[in-house]
Amino acid sequence: MLSEYKAVQSYAKETIEYIKTRITTGMPLLEVRRLCEDKLKNLGADSFWYYDIGAFVFSGDETTVSVSGREYSASDRVIGSDDIITIDLSPQVGDTWGDYARTVIVEDGKVVQSVDEIKNDEWRSGVLMEKKLHDTMTQIVSPQMTFEELYYRMNEFIKAEGYINLDFLGNLGHSIVRRKEDRIYIEKGNNAKLGDVSFFTFEPHISVSGSKYGYKMENIYYFDEGSIREL
């Protein structure tokens, strides 16, 4: 099972690297979505588990938007010469899921490949904050920790760092299962233990209060003999 999930998740990771080489100034978000979904299929995905949408793509001040897949449609925006883009991918093979999101920065008409090279201070800080959140999460979790405890601890950390949680339901991730309706969430009131599920996502969607811009970073995690691992 682990190898199957790693394969599907690798499709998402490879697609993010691919789209970074294709994004150009003036490209419509609809084209970004199409290129991502086509790449996922070319790599081996046979469907998209999240309401048949393989790539959620937002740019500019739309990056703060948090919406269910039931309501999502790519806007008619085009990418600017200096822009921020969030891309969230949902490949599937059979009933095996991948789930992976990244924030992509465009400056001077080109995708910035290294976080340290981002000129916009706010964007660089936001991307770095996402990495800090993931690093912190992996340091504090254990199989015995509940989803609710992780929810409270990470939301407190987000607030302490001067950021806000943008998720429309307030959660920070979910279990990876075979059917959408079986997901459980990193949310208040969920007393299931993280070690009770095979895989779970951590996907904080954050911003600074009053800012036009949001940031996303999503990985799938699992426990191996009690230690947290990224899929």
mmCIF file of C-alpha atoms in Angstrom:
data_model
loop_
_atom_site.group_PDB
_atom_site.id
_atom_site.type_symbol
_atom_site.label_atom_id
_atom_site.label_comp_id
_atom_site.label_asym_id
_atom_site.label_seq_id
_atom_site.Cartn_x
_atom_site.Cartn_y
_atom_site.Cartn_z
ATOM 1 C CA MET A 1 0.000 0.000 0.000
ATOM 2 C CA LEU A 2 2.782 2.443 0.879
ATOM 3 C CA SER A 3 4.425 2.050 -2.519
ATOM 4 C CA GLU A 4 1.118 2.707 -4.282
ATOM 5 C CA TYR A 5 0.549 5.924 -2.367
ATOM 6 C CA LYS A 6 4.129 7.051 -2.901
ATOM 7 C CA ALA A 7 3.703 6.553 -6.637
ATOM 8 C CA VAL A 8 0.545 8.655 -6.869
ATOM 9 C CA GLN A 9 2.014 11.363 -4.646
ATOM 10 C CA SER A 10 5.095 11.427 -6.869
ATOM 11 C CA TYR A 11 2.848 12.349 -9.796
ATOM 12 C CA ALA A 12 1.758 15.470 -7.912
ATOM 13 C CA LYS A 13 5.300 16.393 -6.911
ATOM 14 C CA GLU A 14 6.562 15.980 -10.456
ATOM 15 C CA THR A 15 3.657 18.020 -11.814
ATOM 16 C CA ILE A 16 4.491 20.982 -9.559
ATOM 17 C CA GLU A 17 8.079 20.942 -10.808
ATOM 18 C CA TYR A 18 6.824 20.649 -14.374
ATOM 19 C CA ILE A 19 4.400 23.579 -14.154
ATOM 20 C CA LYS A 20 7.151 25.801 -12.758
ATOM 21 C CA THR A 21 8.914 25.399 -16.106
ATOM 22 C CA ARG A 22 5.787 26.263 -18.084
ATOM 23 C CA ILE A 23 4.293 29.247 -16.255
ATOM 24 C CA THR A 24 4.740 32.511 -18.146
ATOM 25 C CA THR A 25 3.459 36.063 -17.843
ATOM 26 C CA GLY A 26 0.029 36.365 -19.441
ATOM 27 C CA MET A 27 -0.844 32.670 -19.068
ATOM 28 C CA PRO A 28 -4.495 32.184 -18.035
ATOM 29 C CA LEU A 29 -5.120 30.268 -14.821
ATOM 30 C CA LEU A 30 -7.336 27.958 -16.839
ATOM 31 C CA GLU A 31 -4.281 27.001 -18.870
ATOM 32 C CA VAL A 32 -2.263 26.375 -15.709
ATOM 33 C CA ARG A 33 -5.024 24.067 -14.509
ATOM 34 C CA ARG A 34 -5.207 22.265 -17.867
ATOM 35 C CA LEU A 35 -1.444 21.749 -18.041
ATOM 36 C CA CYS A 36 -1.359 20.364 -14.497
ATOM 37 C CA GLU A 37 -4.252 17.996 -15.054
ATOM 38 C CA ASP A 38 -2.864 16.794 -18.374
ATOM 39 C CA LYS A 39 0.531 16.173 -16.783
ATOM 40 C CA LEU A 40 -1.027 14.203 -13.917
ATOM 41 C CA LYS A 41 -2.831 11.997 -16.425
ATOM 42 C CA ASN A 42 0.272 11.549 -18.552
ATOM 43 C CA LEU A 43 2.165 10.388 -15.479
ATOM 44 C CA GLY A 44 -0.464 7.784 -14.658
ATOM 45 C CA ALA A 45 -3.400 9.358 -12.795
ATOM 46 C CA ASP A 46 -6.700 7.964 -14.053
ATOM 47 C CA SER A 47 -8.953 10.439 -12.237
ATOM 48 C CA PHE A 48 -9.076 13.233 -9.654
ATOM 49 C CA TRP A 49 -10.553 12.376 -6.286
ATOM 50 C CA TYR A 50 -11.618 15.875 -5.166
ATOM 51 C CA TYR A 51 -14.845 16.524 -7.085
ATOM 52 C CA ASP A 52 -13.091 15.597 -10.349
ATOM 53 C CA ILE A 53 -10.784 18.608 -10.097
ATOM 54 C CA GLY A 54 -7.119 17.767 -10.482
ATOM 55 C CA ALA A 55 -5.711 21.244 -9.898
ATOM 56 C CA PHE A 56 -7.069 24.114 -7.817
ATOM 57 C CA VAL A 57 -5.278 27.227 -9.052
ATOM 58 C CA PHE A 58 -5.472 30.749 -7.608
ATOM 59 C CA SER A 59 -3.354 33.858 -8.127
ATOM 60 C CA GLY A 60 -2.897 37.324 -6.677
ATOM 61 C CA ASP A 61 -5.495 38.380 -4.127
ATOM 62 C CA GLU A 62 -7.506 35.232 -4.906
ATOM 63 C CA THR A 63 -4.876 33.226 -3.025
ATOM 64 C CA THR A 64 -6.742 34.054 0.198
ATOM 65 C CA VAL A 65 -9.908 32.367 -1.142
ATOM 66 C CA SER A 66 -10.853 29.119 0.602
ATOM 67 C CA VAL A 67 -13.629 27.222 -1.128
ATOM 68 C CA SER A 68 -14.966 23.689 -1.405
ATOM 69 C CA GLY A 69 -14.396 21.766 -4.609
ATOM 70 C CA ARG A 70 -18.164 21.749 -5.052
ATOM 71 C CA GLU A 71 -17.993 25.486 -5.727
ATOM 72 C CA TYR A 72 -14.599 25.908 -7.396
ATOM 73 C CA SER A 73 -14.018 27.098 -10.930
ATOM 74 C CA ALA A 74 -10.787 28.573 -12.247
ATOM 75 C CA SER A 75 -11.096 32.310 -12.794
ATOM 76 C CA ASP A 76 -10.337 34.127 -16.041
ATOM 77 C CA ARG A 77 -7.263 35.790 -14.541
ATOM 78 C CA VAL A 78 -3.888 35.746 -16.241
ATOM 79 C CA ILE A 79 -0.523 35.549 -14.527
ATOM 80 C CA GLY A 80 1.246 38.860 -14.020
ATOM 81 C CA SER A 81 4.967 39.548 -14.307
ATOM 82 C CA ASP A 82 5.056 39.686 -10.495
ATOM 83 C CA ASP A 83 2.515 37.286 -9.063
ATOM 84 C CA ILE A 84 1.774 34.715 -6.388
ATOM 85 C CA ILE A 85 0.050 31.439 -7.313
ATOM 86 C CA THR A 86 -1.271 28.569 -5.193
ATOM 87 C CA ILE A 87 -1.689 25.160 -6.817
ATOM 88 C CA ASP A 88 -3.378 22.223 -5.052
ATOM 89 C CA LEU A 89 -3.304 18.831 -6.812
ATOM 90 C CA SER A 90 -5.586 15.799 -6.264
ATOM 91 C CA PRO A 91 -4.458 12.870 -8.461
ATOM 92 C CA GLN A 92 -5.976 9.413 -8.097
ATOM 93 C CA VAL A 93 -5.221 5.928 -9.415
ATOM 94 C CA GLY A 94 -8.059 3.521 -8.723
ATOM 95 C CA ASP A 95 -8.968 4.497 -5.176
ATOM 96 C CA THR A 96 -5.440 5.582 -4.172
ATOM 97 C CA TRP A 97 -5.009 9.320 -3.626
ATOM 98 C CA GLY A 98 -2.286 11.891 -3.865
ATOM 99 C CA ASP A 99 -2.658 15.341 -2.283
ATOM 100 C CA TYR A 100 -0.047 18.052 -2.664
ATOM 101 C CA ALA A 101 -0.030 21.863 -2.731
ATOM 102 C CA ARG A 102 2.556 24.567 -3.161
ATOM 103 C CA THR A 103 2.821 28.351 -3.454
ATOM 104 C CA VAL A 104 4.644 29.480 -6.584
ATOM 105 C CA ILE A 105 6.164 32.961 -6.873
ATOM 106 C CA VAL A 106 6.679 34.779 -10.178
ATOM 107 C CA GLU A 107 8.951 37.838 -10.259
ATOM 108 C CA ASP A 108 10.223 39.714 -13.307
ATOM 109 C CA GLY A 109 8.229 37.302 -15.470
ATOM 110 C CA LYS A 110 9.932 34.147 -14.186
ATOM 111 C CA VAL A 111 9.158 31.533 -11.559
ATOM 112 C CA VAL A 112 11.475 31.992 -8.581
ATOM 113 C CA GLN A 113 13.099 28.620 -7.920
ATOM 114 C CA SER A 114 14.599 29.304 -4.497
ATOM 115 C CA VAL A 115 12.780 30.833 -1.524
ATOM 116 C CA ASP A 116 15.873 32.853 -0.641
ATOM 117 C CA GLU A 117 15.705 34.530 -4.052
ATOM 118 C CA ILE A 118 12.161 35.913 -3.590
ATOM 119 C CA LYS A 119 12.470 39.705 -3.626
ATOM 120 C CA ASN A 120 9.034 40.517 -2.196
ATOM 121 C CA ASP A 121 9.535 40.427 1.579
ATOM 122 C CA GLU A 122 5.913 39.553 2.370
ATOM 123 C CA TRP A 123 5.804 36.666 -0.104
ATOM 124 C CA ARG A 124 9.165 35.303 1.028
ATOM 125 C CA SER A 125 8.084 35.438 4.671
ATOM 126 C CA GLY A 126 4.804 33.666 3.878
ATOM 127 C CA VAL A 127 6.485 30.831 1.998
ATOM 128 C CA LEU A 128 9.063 30.437 4.762
ATOM 129 C CA MET A 129 6.281 30.407 7.352
ATOM 130 C CA GLU A 130 4.654 27.460 5.604
ATOM 131 C CA LYS A 131 7.888 25.492 5.853
ATOM 132 C CA LYS A 132 8.201 26.473 9.518
ATOM 133 C CA LEU A 133 4.690 25.179 10.189
ATOM 134 C CA HIS A 134 5.460 21.816 8.613
ATOM 135 C CA ASP A 135 8.772 21.572 10.464
ATOM 136 C CA THR A 136 7.056 22.395 13.761
ATOM 137 C CA MET A 137 4.251 19.912 13.148
ATOM 138 C CA THR A 138 6.696 17.076 12.489
ATOM 139 C CA GLN A 139 8.538 17.928 15.713
ATOM 140 C CA ILE A 140 5.490 17.767 17.981
ATOM 141 C CA VAL A 141 3.297 14.970 16.560
ATOM 142 C CA SER A 142 3.107 11.397 17.783
ATOM 143 C CA PRO A 143 0.797 8.496 16.970
ATOM 144 C CA GLN A 144 -0.955 9.112 20.314
ATOM 145 C CA MET A 145 -1.746 12.768 19.614
ATOM 146 C CA THR A 146 -5.345 13.436 18.646
ATOM 147 C CA PHE A 147 -6.427 15.344 15.579
ATOM 148 C CA GLU A 148 -7.993 17.925 17.901
ATOM 149 C CA GLU A 149 -4.789 18.441 19.874
ATOM 150 C CA LEU A 150 -2.830 19.016 16.673
ATOM 151 C CA TYR A 151 -5.534 21.455 15.553
ATOM 152 C CA TYR A 152 -5.233 23.517 18.723
ATOM 153 C CA ARG A 153 -1.470 23.444 18.967
ATOM 154 C CA MET A 154 -0.825 24.435 15.361
ATOM 155 C CA ASN A 155 -3.525 27.105 15.261
ATOM 156 C CA GLU A 156 -2.015 28.610 18.412
ATOM 157 C CA PHE A 157 1.384 28.560 16.734
ATOM 158 C CA ILE A 158 -0.005 30.193 13.579
ATOM 159 C CA LYS A 159 -1.509 32.982 15.688
ATOM 160 C CA ALA A 160 1.640 33.426 17.772
ATOM 161 C CA GLU A 161 3.654 33.876 14.574
ATOM 162 C CA GLY A 162 1.329 36.693 13.428
ATOM 163 C CA TYR A 163 -0.643 34.724 10.831
ATOM 164 C CA ILE A 164 -4.255 33.613 10.465
ATOM 165 C CA ASN A 165 -5.824 30.348 9.305
ATOM 166 C CA LEU A 166 -7.794 30.943 6.091
ATOM 167 C CA ASP A 167 -9.421 27.524 5.747
ATOM 168 C CA PHE A 168 -13.171 27.891 5.262
ATOM 169 C CA LEU A 169 -13.793 25.180 7.863
ATOM 170 C CA GLY A 170 -10.876 26.122 10.096
ATOM 171 C CA ASN A 171 -9.157 22.760 9.768
ATOM 172 C CA LEU A 172 -5.529 22.019 8.916
ATOM 173 C CA GLY A 173 -5.723 18.735 7.039
ATOM 174 C CA HIS A 174 -7.472 15.380 6.845
ATOM 175 C CA SER A 175 -6.989 11.642 6.709
ATOM 176 C CA ILE A 176 -6.195 10.025 3.368
ATOM 177 C CA VAL A 177 -8.800 7.356 2.711
ATOM 178 C CA ARG A 178 -10.477 5.585 -0.191
ATOM 179 C CA ARG A 179 -13.713 7.612 -0.233
ATOM 180 C CA LYS A 180 -14.173 11.363 0.298
ATOM 181 C CA GLU A 181 -16.995 10.821 2.777
ATOM 182 C CA ASP A 182 -14.700 8.791 5.060
ATOM 183 C CA ARG A 183 -12.245 11.622 5.690
ATOM 184 C CA ILE A 184 -11.691 12.891 9.212
ATOM 185 C CA TYR A 185 -10.121 16.265 9.839
ATOM 186 C CA ILE A 186 -7.546 18.085 11.917
ATOM 187 C CA GLU A 187 -10.314 20.000 13.628
ATOM 188 C CA LYS A 188 -11.893 20.823 16.954
ATOM 189 C CA GLY A 189 -13.800 17.905 18.435
ATOM 190 C CA ASN A 190 -11.987 15.116 16.588
ATOM 191 C CA ASN A 191 -10.598 12.874 19.318
ATOM 192 C CA ALA A 192 -9.281 10.179 16.983
ATOM 193 C CA LYS A 193 -5.546 9.585 17.266
ATOM 194 C CA LEU A 194 -3.246 10.427 14.374
ATOM 195 C CA GLY A 195 -1.832 6.928 14.602
ATOM 196 C CA ASP A 196 -5.288 5.469 13.972
ATOM 197 C CA VAL A 197 -5.123 6.452 10.271
ATOM 198 C CA SER A 198 -2.690 5.226 7.639
ATOM 199 C CA PHE A 199 -1.958 8.665 6.172
ATOM 200 C CA PHE A 200 -2.971 12.268 6.824
ATOM 201 C CA THR A 201 -2.377 15.625 5.192
ATOM 202 C CA PHE A 202 -1.094 18.776 6.802
ATOM 203 C CA GLU A 203 -2.130 21.761 4.693
ATOM 204 C CA PRO A 204 -2.243 25.094 6.517
ATOM 205 C CA HIS A 205 -3.717 27.866 4.348
ATOM 206 C CA ILE A 206 -2.482 31.073 5.936
ATOM 207 C CA SER A 207 -2.202 34.806 5.563
ATOM 208 C CA VAL A 208 -1.341 37.897 7.564
ATOM 209 C CA SER A 209 -4.401 39.760 8.814
ATOM 210 C CA GLY A 210 -5.337 42.465 6.317
ATOM 211 C CA SER A 211 -3.088 41.111 3.563
ATOM 212 C CA LYS A 212 -4.272 40.381 0.022
ATOM 213 C CA TYR A 213 -2.144 37.230 -0.230
ATOM 214 C CA GLY A 214 -2.418 33.683 1.035
ATOM 215 C CA TYR A 215 -0.011 30.738 1.175
ATOM 216 C CA LYS A 216 -0.447 26.972 0.956
ATOM 217 C CA MET A 217 1.847 24.018 1.411
ATOM 218 C CA GLU A 218 0.499 20.488 1.646
ATOM 219 C CA ASN A 219 2.186 17.148 2.195
ATOM 220 C CA ILE A 220 0.930 13.695 3.125
ATOM 221 C CA TYR A 221 2.434 12.185 6.290
ATOM 222 C CA TYR A 222 2.437 8.791 7.979
ATOM 223 C CA PHE A 223 4.079 7.089 10.957
ATOM 224 C CA ASP A 224 6.798 4.494 10.592
ATOM 225 C CA GLU A 225 7.530 2.724 13.873
ATOM 226 C CA GLY A 226 6.331 5.791 15.737
ATOM 227 C CA SER A 227 8.320 8.348 13.722
ATOM 228 C CA ILE A 228 6.646 10.814 11.348
ATOM 229 C CA ARG A 229 7.507 10.510 7.664
ATOM 230 C CA GLU A 230 6.544 12.494 4.575
ATOM 231 C CA LEU A 231 5.018 10.438 1.793
#
